[in-house]
């Protein structure tokens, strides 16, 4: 018996040891598992969490962010995201009771016009589905109507399995207003063109997430991570000024479309208005434009230049017709839509023509190459290298000063000034003025033009001569007006910008975009001289820009007429680059008309008249007072436009000519010869040729222009030029050689936009 007890005791002790070892092993296993779970959660917890959340259907939804609002300088909404709803079907819940099917489908068709046959087919193929999008982006009113129907005790008791998912739809309350500046968004909320693209990361927020899980009591719990809405941006654009600009661009198109050829009133129209002392862009527009809420409307393409498969204008030129649209494939259609969507004020490059002449004179004065009071003899052309380069004044301007060279837009004077400046300093100043460089304006798509200007190694005498008056190099509109502002504001080159402030959704300021001076291009004294010269373009007896002056104001500026490639094709880009008021400029304006649809295109008045109409409304709106007496015709015009006449006290009445231009009381009835009273440089003969032989030309009754009996060309006394006179550069003179070794800048012959040759 004792032996048996001893055996039992030994067995018990042995079993206890084994159990203890097993317990320790299990304990170690649990400890190891706990450590492993901790490590997994530490290193990969977020990844596994995302995998779990991504597998949720009904109980895991995305909360979309609201894209930031775009406003004008006064707070007017230009682009906004409004909440809409996707209609979602839970087929599994709906089919738990077949009595729910027909009432639910009937309600969906009644409220949302949903195709019930499509829904039936989906339910039959996916009876256990919990997420099916039946309709996208329905309005709040329809959502409320459906929910009211669900609440009806009789009609709504069997409407099951339908819920709504939040989303936002980008809308543009003003349609086409500032379309090229704003840009638009794609269906996946990505900005394209303009501000929408440039500030996409600012306007975009972060999506939130709502998901559900079962707690210990098997109760559904919900966790919500809220979305962060995008930031708002306030622009420098003034919607009222923008609307005025667009109104007159459209008016020009309506007046001249289908003129001498089928198509728009011009191949292109553009206008920029900028604050001289800040770089703020108040308005920027080109024509044709498009509705931001309907960006793919093909009707907007009719009348535009027809493009080939590479997006280049076809030769000979054709315009887009409905027949051409119907024949286009998707790629061709996209090429034309892309041309419509582009902001031509910052994308297209062209030879600027005579609007660049103030830059040449400013560079020469600032560098000390000239004093500014020199005189030069213009006989209608200047022989440079192998070429006779013509002035727009075929009969020559006689001996005139540098100021008169700007007033009359004399090419010969500008060539002489450029020769005094020298090609190396000319290239340096072009770079200083921003030609060939991006302005870095805060808009998507600004063109590079570095290959479209000369450098010190490839510019020759002939190139220097033609560059002096805006030929053989390319610019963009934004480059020209930005550089020009520095010429008239004391020399301060401001970086142009369109956004002034960035704010959160609740209005807190994130960033104020202050005006930024990048450099000083000229001194204050040079700037004052350039303003004095440019003022005479509008007010001088021989000024080429009389028709740009708005009623009641004196402005300054420069006209431009530029012949496109190939030379001699009689197709022109005309422009006016100006500022107001003349004494203390506050705004600059630049209007470009690319190949107006008229018989004789080389007439800057197609641009100056647009400028006049725009400034007639914009200047009073900006509370800039009138300084000049109004003619009866001007007063009537302002009354029709319902513009309040604002003149400061003490303004003296002035006698006005037929066009409303002030007449200097010191002027006499007799014309004085250009340059009279100026001291002649020693060794030079005084010019005695009659430069106004055009007064004896007969008048063409159809056009009202005088006709040169020797050539048949029309003569415009307002511009002092023959119209339709061909290329500026004549064929090389026989027996001459050695000059003109410079080459065209790379890409200069075929720019992205137009390639005009200055003729003024």
XYZ file of C-alpha atoms in Angstrom:
760
model
C 0.000 0.000 0.000
C 2.833 2.409 0.841
C 4.505 1.614 -2.477
C 1.308 2.531 -4.273
C 1.117 5.845 -2.424
C 4.713 6.652 -3.303
C 4.009 5.939 -6.966
C 0.991 8.240 -6.931
C 2.977 11.026 -5.278
C 5.776 10.748 -7.816
C 3.215 10.787 -10.651
C 1.538 13.839 -9.217
C 4.810 15.728 -8.861
C 5.828 14.776 -12.397
C 2.513 15.933 -13.838
C 2.768 19.191 -11.957
C 6.166 19.844 -13.451
C 4.871 19.112 -16.947
C 1.872 21.351 -16.439
C 4.142 24.085 -15.152
C 6.357 23.778 -18.207
C 3.312 23.816 -20.506
C 1.975 26.862 -18.708
C 5.281 28.650 -19.054
C 5.402 27.753 -22.746
C 1.886 29.058 -23.337
C 2.685 32.178 -21.351
C 5.791 32.749 -23.437
C 3.798 32.211 -26.625
C 1.233 34.823 -25.563
C 4.015 37.198 -24.633
C 5.669 36.675 -28.010
C 2.337 37.175 -29.788
C 1.699 40.375 -27.865
C 5.124 41.691 -28.801
C 4.506 40.769 -32.428
C 1.115 42.509 -32.473
C 2.698 45.584 -30.933
C 5.409 45.623 -33.578
C 2.905 45.110 -36.389
C 0.715 47.920 -35.086
C 3.722 50.186 -34.647
C 5.233 49.572 -38.068
C 2.273 48.724 -40.285
C -0.788 49.773 -38.332
C -1.788 52.575 -40.696
C -1.409 50.334 -43.749
C -3.648 47.654 -42.270
C -6.092 50.316 -41.125
C -6.328 51.652 -44.684
C -6.840 48.137 -46.040
C -9.694 47.543 -43.621
C -11.278 50.896 -44.384
C -10.938 50.373 -48.134
C -12.879 47.119 -47.883
C -15.844 48.855 -46.269
C -18.720 49.677 -48.603
C -21.872 50.941 -46.999
C -20.240 51.917 -43.730
C -17.116 53.579 -45.185
C -17.512 56.741 -47.237
C -15.316 59.615 -48.410
C -16.140 63.142 -47.290
C -15.103 65.427 -50.172
C -13.351 68.742 -49.578
C -14.745 71.977 -50.946
C -12.479 73.603 -53.515
C -11.565 77.178 -52.652
C -13.489 80.146 -54.032
C -11.968 82.592 -56.528
C -13.053 86.220 -56.105
C -12.334 89.512 -57.819
C -10.771 92.473 -56.021
C -14.169 93.594 -54.704
C -15.236 90.184 -53.417
C -17.384 89.245 -56.413
C -17.377 85.464 -56.776
C -15.768 84.302 -60.013
C -15.536 80.577 -59.261
C -17.220 78.579 -56.487
C -17.862 74.962 -55.537
C -21.474 74.238 -54.645
C -22.581 71.075 -52.875
C -24.374 68.466 -54.983
C -25.242 64.844 -54.326
C -24.700 61.412 -55.826
C -27.688 59.064 -55.593
C -26.538 55.684 -54.188
C -28.439 52.364 -54.196
C -28.029 49.624 -51.572
C -29.434 46.685 -53.570
C -28.986 44.263 -50.657
C -31.156 46.365 -48.366
C -33.703 47.101 -51.073
C -34.279 43.428 -51.933
C -34.815 42.246 -48.350
C -38.457 42.764 -49.163
C -39.528 42.602 -52.810
C -42.447 44.936 -52.021
C -39.892 47.768 -51.902
C -38.659 47.383 -55.494
C -41.406 49.037 -57.541
C -42.149 51.994 -55.205
C -38.428 52.754 -54.976
C -37.863 52.592 -58.734
C -40.932 54.721 -59.350
C -39.660 57.410 -56.951
C -36.207 57.389 -58.561
C -37.687 57.887 -62.001
C -40.065 60.617 -60.853
C -37.537 62.731 -58.960
C -34.246 62.056 -60.771
C -35.398 60.758 -64.188
C -33.277 57.638 -63.636
C -33.582 54.827 -66.189
C -35.266 52.103 -64.145
C -34.420 49.353 -66.652
C -30.714 49.971 -66.058
C -31.248 49.772 -62.302
C -33.246 46.517 -62.637
C -30.475 44.945 -64.666
C -27.876 45.923 -62.102
C -29.931 44.536 -59.190
C -30.400 41.249 -61.050
C -26.644 40.898 -61.610
C -25.540 42.251 -58.205
C -28.261 41.430 -55.638
C -25.859 41.734 -52.689
C -24.313 45.060 -53.736
C -24.388 47.840 -51.175
C -22.996 50.645 -53.356
C -24.203 51.576 -56.840
C -24.156 55.173 -58.165
C -27.408 55.783 -60.026
C -27.066 59.539 -60.616
C -24.282 62.050 -60.095
C -24.310 65.650 -58.964
C -28.023 66.176 -58.439
C -29.141 69.483 -56.992
C -30.116 70.027 -53.379
C -33.734 70.708 -54.346
C -34.109 67.243 -55.880
C -32.513 65.598 -52.863
C -34.977 67.364 -50.560
C -37.904 66.371 -52.822
C -36.895 62.705 -52.618
C -36.463 62.827 -48.841
C -39.902 64.439 -48.465
C -41.375 61.631 -50.525
C -39.690 59.062 -48.263
C -41.308 60.688 -45.221
C -44.812 60.349 -46.667
C -46.619 57.727 -44.488
C -48.284 56.106 -47.485
C -46.073 56.702 -50.544
C -42.740 56.542 -48.757
C -43.023 53.493 -46.490
C -41.676 51.131 -49.166
C -38.948 53.400 -50.552
C -35.803 51.726 -49.255
C -32.114 51.316 -49.999
C -31.427 54.811 -51.350
C -28.978 57.234 -49.772
C -26.986 60.291 -50.824
C -23.281 60.919 -51.078
C -21.947 64.483 -50.833
C -19.931 65.987 -53.688
C -19.075 69.440 -55.018
C -19.583 70.890 -58.490
C -17.402 73.743 -59.760
C -19.504 76.616 -61.058
C -18.709 79.985 -62.610
C -21.517 82.479 -61.879
C -20.429 84.943 -64.578
C -20.124 82.484 -67.462
C -17.372 83.596 -69.816
C -16.164 86.578 -67.746
C -12.363 86.423 -67.309
C -12.350 82.863 -68.647
C -8.718 83.053 -69.755
C -7.622 84.289 -66.353
C -9.689 81.867 -64.262
C -9.334 78.600 -66.187
C -11.517 75.636 -65.245
C -11.426 72.213 -63.573
C -11.698 68.708 -64.939
C -14.274 66.187 -63.741
C -11.850 64.954 -61.065
C -11.455 68.457 -59.586
C -8.043 69.239 -61.089
C -7.392 72.777 -62.293
C -6.697 73.375 -65.971
C -5.397 76.693 -67.366
C -5.293 80.048 -65.594
C -5.627 80.472 -61.858
C -7.322 77.101 -61.434
C -4.159 75.360 -62.622
C -1.528 77.702 -61.179
C -3.089 77.697 -57.693
C -4.439 74.142 -57.830
C -2.595 73.025 -54.672
C -3.864 76.090 -52.796
C -7.468 75.700 -53.942
C -7.528 71.962 -53.219
C -8.164 70.667 -49.698
C -7.999 67.168 -48.194
C -10.796 64.608 -48.296
C -12.222 63.352 -45.026
C -13.465 59.858 -44.164
C -16.464 58.393 -42.359
C -16.458 54.713 -41.478
C -18.361 52.360 -39.186
C -17.497 49.362 -37.002
C -19.213 47.051 -34.498
C -18.458 47.559 -30.802
C -18.475 44.878 -28.077
C -22.269 44.969 -28.004
C -22.459 44.500 -31.799
C -23.694 48.077 -32.121
C -22.631 50.069 -35.190
C -20.301 52.906 -34.213
C -19.198 55.675 -36.604
C -15.877 57.513 -36.744
C -15.521 60.682 -38.802
C -12.324 62.345 -39.970
C -13.511 65.738 -41.317
C -12.416 67.106 -44.672
C -10.207 70.210 -44.882
C -11.568 72.654 -47.440
C -9.283 74.429 -49.911
C -8.116 78.011 -49.433
C -9.846 80.920 -51.160
C -7.995 83.359 -53.413
C -8.855 87.009 -53.995
C -7.611 88.393 -57.288
C -6.552 91.825 -58.503
C -9.065 91.507 -61.345
C -11.913 94.008 -61.149
C -14.978 92.292 -62.603
C -16.471 95.619 -63.700
C -13.354 96.662 -65.634
C -13.048 93.141 -67.032
C -16.642 93.310 -68.269
C -15.993 96.666 -69.976
C -12.941 95.279 -71.770
C -14.750 92.158 -72.926
C -17.750 94.198 -74.083
C -15.666 96.243 -76.499
C -13.621 93.315 -77.766
C -16.857 91.556 -78.599
C -18.270 94.730 -80.147
C -15.230 94.965 -82.425
C -15.712 91.380 -83.513
C -19.386 91.881 -84.248
C -18.626 94.978 -86.310
C -15.929 93.458 -88.508
C -16.668 89.721 -88.685
C -17.088 88.322 -92.194
C -15.682 91.612 -93.507
C -13.408 90.751 -96.439
C -13.155 87.050 -95.562
C -15.378 84.607 -93.671
C -14.501 84.508 -89.985
C -14.128 86.634 -86.884
C -13.497 90.374 -86.899
C -9.797 89.630 -86.410
C -7.676 86.514 -86.068
C -7.090 87.590 -82.497
C -7.949 90.393 -80.077
C -6.300 91.032 -76.734
C -6.308 93.627 -73.975
C -4.512 94.015 -70.640
C -5.061 96.772 -68.073
C -2.457 97.000 -65.300
C -1.810 99.291 -62.366
C 1.370 101.175 -63.174
C 2.725 101.317 -59.618
C 1.903 97.810 -58.363
C 1.902 95.309 -61.216
C -1.706 94.410 -60.345
C -3.612 93.153 -63.378
C -7.049 94.791 -63.360
C -8.285 93.123 -66.550
C -6.961 90.626 -69.072
C -8.988 89.308 -71.983
C -8.786 88.021 -75.519
C -11.373 87.129 -78.129
C -12.958 84.696 -78.851
C -13.794 83.567 -75.332
C -15.889 80.684 -73.955
C -18.338 79.841 -71.173
C -16.514 78.297 -68.213
C -19.633 76.248 -67.450
C -19.660 74.831 -70.999
C -16.025 74.642 -72.043
C -16.502 72.174 -74.907
C -19.174 74.072 -76.779
C -18.036 73.792 -80.399
C -19.972 76.886 -81.467
C -17.221 79.044 -79.938
C -14.733 77.670 -82.491
C -16.608 78.901 -85.557
C -14.732 81.791 -87.152
C -11.384 80.978 -85.523
C -8.339 80.173 -87.704
C -8.294 76.560 -88.872
C -5.386 74.530 -87.470
C -3.503 71.504 -88.758
C -2.804 68.340 -86.757
C 0.106 70.092 -84.993
C -2.015 73.019 -83.869
C -0.492 75.441 -86.411
C -2.614 77.711 -88.617
C -3.100 76.187 -92.056
C -1.708 77.961 -95.105
C -3.382 79.529 -96.978
C -5.444 80.747 -94.060
C -8.892 79.254 -93.491
C -11.407 79.674 -90.724
C -13.373 77.071 -88.786
C -16.850 76.378 -90.163
C -19.590 74.037 -88.993
C -18.715 71.710 -91.862
C -15.082 71.663 -90.744
C -16.148 70.944 -87.165
C -18.281 67.993 -88.211
C -15.333 66.539 -90.137
C -12.871 66.792 -87.222
C -11.714 63.756 -85.280
C -11.174 63.898 -81.519
C -7.533 64.931 -81.795
C -8.274 67.762 -84.230
C -11.136 68.939 -82.049
C -8.847 69.034 -79.026
C -6.283 71.096 -80.958
C -8.899 73.750 -81.671
C -10.357 73.687 -78.164
C -6.865 74.061 -76.753
C -6.370 77.146 -78.956
C -9.648 78.530 -77.597
C -8.748 77.845 -73.958
C -5.254 79.375 -74.104
C -4.661 82.812 -72.637
C -3.177 84.525 -75.694
C -2.070 87.530 -73.623
C 0.632 85.392 -72.010
C 1.040 82.522 -74.496
C 1.291 83.966 -78.007
C 4.439 85.766 -79.114
C 4.752 88.266 -81.947
C 6.970 91.081 -83.170
C 5.805 94.144 -81.252
C 6.259 96.839 -83.889
C 6.489 100.522 -83.035
C 5.186 100.185 -79.465
C 8.773 99.139 -78.683
C 10.234 102.483 -79.818
C 10.010 104.122 -76.369
C 12.157 101.278 -75.015
C 14.907 101.975 -77.563
C 14.919 105.689 -76.775
C 14.853 105.056 -73.021
C 17.857 102.724 -73.269
C 19.842 105.263 -75.290
C 19.079 108.145 -72.906
C 19.675 106.079 -69.760
C 23.011 104.761 -71.039
C 24.165 108.264 -72.005
C 24.363 107.364 -75.680
C 22.132 110.327 -76.532
C 20.878 113.360 -74.617
C 17.380 113.167 -76.064
C 17.460 116.545 -77.798
C 19.297 115.392 -80.950
C 17.841 115.796 -84.431
C 18.116 113.420 -87.381
C 17.291 113.707 -91.065
C 14.644 111.315 -92.371
C 14.371 111.012 -96.148
C 11.948 108.099 -96.111
C 14.517 105.319 -95.748
C 17.961 104.500 -94.427
C 20.571 102.361 -96.160
C 21.896 99.723 -93.748
C 24.166 96.978 -94.984
C 22.626 95.526 -98.140
C 19.196 96.985 -97.518
C 17.249 100.183 -97.810
C 15.047 100.119 -94.693
C 12.002 102.328 -95.150
C 10.266 104.664 -92.785
C 6.493 104.423 -92.643
C 6.458 108.022 -93.877
C 7.287 107.285 -97.505
C 8.243 110.892 -98.290
C 10.355 111.243 -95.191
C 9.806 113.350 -92.081
C 12.621 115.793 -92.746
C 14.896 116.873 -89.923
C 13.154 116.010 -86.687
C 14.047 115.572 -83.034
C 13.995 112.332 -81.046
C 10.734 113.463 -79.467
C 9.214 114.006 -82.889
C 10.564 110.612 -83.908
C 8.353 109.071 -81.225
C 5.423 111.378 -82.012
C 5.526 110.646 -85.745
C 6.790 107.072 -85.254
C 9.793 107.617 -87.508
C 11.808 104.467 -88.178
C 14.864 106.373 -89.407
C 15.196 108.326 -86.157
C 14.923 105.095 -84.153
C 17.598 103.403 -86.259
C 19.933 106.341 -85.697
C 19.241 106.183 -81.955
C 19.969 102.449 -81.913
C 23.250 102.936 -83.742
C 24.256 105.494 -81.125
C 23.323 102.984 -78.410
C 25.285 100.114 -79.962
C 24.273 96.488 -80.312
C 25.773 95.221 -77.044
C 24.057 97.813 -74.874
C 20.865 97.345 -76.903
C 20.851 93.632 -76.033
C 21.597 94.400 -72.365
C 18.640 96.755 -72.121
C 16.304 94.365 -73.889
C 17.126 91.846 -71.183
C 16.676 94.514 -68.503
C 13.223 95.380 -69.859
C 12.261 91.703 -69.674
C 12.219 90.791 -73.369
C 13.077 87.125 -73.831
C 12.331 86.395 -70.162
C 9.236 85.137 -68.402
C 7.553 87.729 -66.214
C 6.554 84.923 -63.806
C 2.988 86.140 -63.655
C 0.904 83.803 -61.503
C -1.012 82.237 -64.399
C -0.423 78.845 -65.987
C 1.130 78.611 -69.453
C 3.290 81.728 -69.846
C 5.456 81.335 -72.953
C 9.243 81.303 -73.068
C 10.686 83.720 -75.624
C 14.415 83.473 -74.892
C 15.057 81.989 -78.348
C 13.103 84.785 -80.036
C 15.429 87.669 -79.216
C 18.970 88.322 -80.348
C 22.041 88.010 -78.171
C 25.393 89.761 -78.409
C 26.920 87.046 -80.580
C 24.345 86.913 -83.339
C 22.982 90.453 -83.711
C 24.285 92.385 -86.715
C 23.829 95.970 -87.951
C 20.699 95.190 -89.958
C 19.198 93.327 -87.006
C 19.993 96.248 -84.708
C 18.299 98.607 -87.160
C 15.100 96.569 -87.439
C 15.041 95.701 -83.727
C 15.088 99.409 -82.926
C 11.516 99.801 -84.154
C 10.162 96.407 -83.077
C 10.975 94.089 -85.965
C 12.761 90.700 -85.950
C 12.298 89.850 -82.274
C 9.308 88.442 -80.429
C 7.511 89.341 -77.208
C 4.277 88.543 -75.385
C 1.648 91.070 -74.372
C 2.397 90.624 -70.670
C 6.106 91.288 -71.300
C 5.362 94.506 -73.171
C 2.955 96.076 -70.703
C 5.032 95.069 -67.665
C 8.188 96.596 -69.126
C 6.290 99.679 -70.305
C 4.969 100.334 -66.796
C 8.573 100.617 -65.624
C 9.240 103.250 -68.300
C 6.486 105.521 -67.015
C 6.499 104.940 -63.232
C 10.017 106.116 -62.505
C 11.793 102.991 -63.677
C 10.434 100.425 -61.201
C 9.840 96.991 -62.728
C 7.086 95.251 -60.765
C 6.460 91.541 -61.027
C 2.960 91.254 -62.538
C 0.447 89.275 -60.527
C -3.241 88.396 -60.471
C -3.755 87.198 -56.873
C -3.664 89.651 -53.977
C -4.733 87.518 -50.998
C -5.110 83.899 -49.893
C -7.603 83.093 -47.112
C -9.008 80.079 -45.307
C -12.588 78.917 -45.730
C -13.624 80.964 -42.672
C -11.887 84.127 -43.888
C -8.600 84.076 -41.993
C -5.744 85.499 -44.077
C -3.001 83.034 -44.992
C -0.967 85.339 -47.215
C -1.130 88.878 -48.568
C 0.578 89.201 -51.951
C 2.297 92.568 -51.848
C 3.632 94.422 -54.922
C 7.186 93.284 -55.601
C 9.806 95.485 -57.280
C 12.300 93.278 -59.107
C 14.640 95.931 -60.512
C 14.952 99.508 -61.727
C 15.163 99.745 -65.491
C 15.623 103.515 -65.931
C 16.045 106.588 -63.757
C 13.238 108.946 -62.775
C 14.517 111.581 -65.165
C 14.561 109.166 -68.114
C 11.060 108.026 -67.166
C 9.830 111.631 -67.179
C 11.372 112.175 -70.612
C 9.686 109.065 -72.051
C 6.320 110.213 -70.699
C 6.855 113.630 -72.264
C 7.633 112.006 -75.618
C 4.735 109.535 -75.461
C 2.256 112.235 -74.494
C 2.850 113.894 -77.864
C 1.789 110.677 -79.635
C -1.765 111.508 -78.514
C -1.669 115.303 -78.234
C 0.985 116.327 -80.771
C 0.110 117.783 -84.150
C 1.659 114.835 -85.959
C 0.912 112.249 -83.286
C -0.257 108.863 -84.507
C -2.505 108.165 -81.511
C -5.076 111.004 -81.527
C -7.988 108.597 -81.748
C -6.996 106.833 -78.516
C -7.839 109.842 -76.340
C -11.018 109.359 -74.269
C -13.389 112.263 -73.769
C -12.235 114.597 -71.017
C -8.765 113.143 -70.502
C -5.209 113.474 -71.741
C -3.346 110.184 -72.058
C -0.024 109.074 -73.483
C 1.163 106.007 -75.318
C 2.475 104.575 -78.551
C 0.841 103.073 -81.629
C 2.108 100.025 -83.458
C 1.539 98.578 -86.907
C 3.355 95.346 -87.681
C 3.508 93.279 -90.845
C 3.253 89.534 -90.352
C 5.304 86.871 -92.085
C 5.853 86.373 -94.939
C 6.816 90.004 -95.548
C 4.778 91.770 -98.182
C 1.614 89.777 -97.506
C -0.294 92.945 -96.522
C -1.426 91.322 -93.259
C -0.790 93.289 -90.072
C -1.029 93.331 -86.313
C -2.011 96.764 -85.015
C -1.760 97.898 -81.408
C -1.715 100.701 -78.881
C 0.239 100.693 -75.618
C -0.731 103.605 -73.417
C -1.361 105.013 -69.963
C -3.672 107.394 -68.136
C -3.706 110.055 -66.949
C -0.838 111.597 -68.860
C 0.721 113.613 -66.036
C 0.664 110.961 -63.282
C -0.070 107.559 -64.845
C -2.159 105.211 -62.711
C -3.045 102.512 -65.221
C -1.523 101.168 -68.416
C -3.556 99.651 -71.237
C -2.421 97.485 -74.126
C -4.713 96.501 -77.002
C -3.563 94.234 -79.846
C -5.610 93.475 -82.969
C -4.193 90.580 -84.979
C -5.051 90.904 -88.672
C -8.342 92.820 -88.607
C -10.917 91.560 -91.080
C -10.795 94.696 -93.249
C -9.486 95.580 -96.739
C -6.528 97.639 -95.447
C -5.205 96.208 -92.201
C -2.247 98.522 -91.531
C -4.176 101.154 -89.593
C -3.520 101.524 -85.869
C -6.904 103.167 -85.410
C -8.461 99.702 -85.177
C -6.637 99.449 -81.835
C -6.797 103.070 -80.693
C -10.571 103.224 -81.071
C -10.949 100.208 -78.778
C -8.656 101.909 -76.255
C -10.733 105.068 -76.385
C -13.985 103.220 -75.758
C -12.557 101.213 -72.880
C -10.934 104.182 -71.135
C -14.048 106.321 -71.611
C -15.795 103.996 -69.153
C -12.890 102.757 -67.031
C -11.367 106.110 -66.013
C -14.564 107.546 -64.450
C -15.161 104.188 -62.763
C -11.706 104.460 -61.151
C -12.585 107.972 -59.916
C -9.941 109.557 -62.106
C -11.149 113.099 -62.762
C -11.459 114.642 -66.187
C -9.078 117.486 -66.932
C -10.219 118.606 -70.387
C -13.240 120.501 -71.645
C -15.762 118.347 -73.487
C -17.122 118.963 -76.955
C -20.872 118.722 -77.467
C -20.349 115.430 -79.261
C -18.326 114.013 -76.373
C -20.812 115.206 -73.795
C -23.620 113.524 -75.705
C -21.574 110.339 -75.932
C -20.996 110.259 -72.175
C -24.658 110.937 -71.469
C -25.622 107.983 -73.644
C -23.204 105.806 -71.664
C -24.642 107.282 -68.439
C -21.167 108.303 -67.313
C -21.000 111.008 -64.668
C -18.787 113.883 -65.780
C -16.204 114.487 -63.068
C -13.982 117.525 -63.501
C -11.961 119.139 -60.712
C -12.556 122.768 -59.893
C -10.555 125.348 -61.776
C -10.226 123.451 -65.058
C -9.898 125.998 -67.843
C -12.082 125.650 -70.878
C -10.211 124.817 -74.051
C -11.021 125.192 -77.693
C -11.405 121.780 -79.295
C -11.018 120.532 -82.836
C -13.633 118.457 -84.676
C -12.479 115.248 -82.993
C -12.558 116.780 -79.534
C -8.793 117.204 -79.223
C -7.572 120.319 -77.374
C -6.092 123.071 -79.541
C -3.008 124.788 -78.207
C -3.760 128.551 -78.228
C -0.141 129.204 -79.180
C -0.525 127.235 -82.415
C -0.938 129.272 -85.616
C -2.909 128.361 -88.673
C 0.252 127.881 -90.670
C 2.054 124.580 -90.330
C 5.585 124.893 -89.023
C 8.225 122.629 -90.440
C 9.394 119.804 -88.195
C 12.512 120.731 -86.312
C 12.220 124.477 -86.991
C 14.171 126.578 -84.559
C 16.518 123.763 -83.582
C 20.201 124.242 -84.010
C 21.542 122.220 -86.936
C 24.535 119.988 -86.265
C 27.648 121.333 -87.908
C 28.322 119.947 -91.371
C 24.745 118.775 -92.028
C 22.530 120.334 -94.650
C 19.162 121.673 -93.692
C 16.287 119.664 -95.102
C 14.091 121.785 -97.376
C 11.981 119.084 -99.034
C 8.201 119.451 -98.812
C 7.131 116.397 -96.787
C 3.385 116.981 -97.215
C 3.019 116.318 -100.933
C 0.145 114.011 -100.015
C -2.092 117.089 -99.695
C -2.308 117.170 -103.493
C -3.302 113.473 -103.770
C -6.846 112.806 -105.035
C -9.355 111.359 -102.544
C -10.748 107.880 -103.120
C -14.558 108.217 -102.688
C -14.970 104.614 -101.507
C -12.522 104.788 -98.584
C -12.003 108.485 -97.941
C -8.227 108.024 -98.101
C -5.964 110.029 -100.416
C -4.401 107.956 -103.203
C -0.772 108.216 -104.302
C -1.093 108.514 -108.119
C 2.393 107.038 -108.567
C 1.752 103.786 -106.669
C -2.004 103.552 -106.136
C -1.491 103.187 -102.366
C -3.829 104.878 -99.914
C -2.482 107.609 -97.632
C -3.758 108.228 -94.084
C -2.858 111.784 -92.968
C -3.740 110.964 -89.347
C -0.993 108.364 -89.272
C 1.202 110.080 -91.820
C 1.673 106.861 -93.740
C 0.797 105.023 -96.905
C -1.571 102.141 -96.213
C -0.814 98.818 -97.825
C 2.678 99.950 -98.793
C 4.383 96.553 -98.518
C 7.478 95.547 -96.586
C 9.766 98.002 -94.881
C 12.931 96.412 -96.142
C 13.679 96.851 -99.804
C 15.756 94.446 -101.857
C 19.555 94.775 -101.451
C 21.028 97.591 -103.458
C 23.020 96.310 -106.387
C 26.759 96.342 -105.800
C 26.642 96.555 -101.977
C 27.800 93.798 -99.675
C 29.247 93.079 -96.282
C 26.499 94.269 -93.935
C 23.607 92.411 -92.413
C 25.712 89.572 -91.047
C 23.363 89.154 -88.104
C 20.858 86.343 -88.150
C 17.239 86.050 -87.139
C 16.930 84.766 -83.566
C 16.106 81.095 -83.345
C 12.376 80.650 -83.697
C 11.925 84.311 -84.600
C 10.596 83.600 -88.087
C 7.867 81.248 -86.914
C 6.688 82.340 -83.469
C 3.989 80.586 -81.521
C 1.505 83.283 -82.333
C 1.929 85.990 -84.933
C 5.176 87.212 -86.397
C 4.566 90.813 -87.425
C 7.024 93.188 -88.998
C 6.789 96.702 -87.648
C 5.663 99.182 -90.244
C 5.301 102.255 -88.097
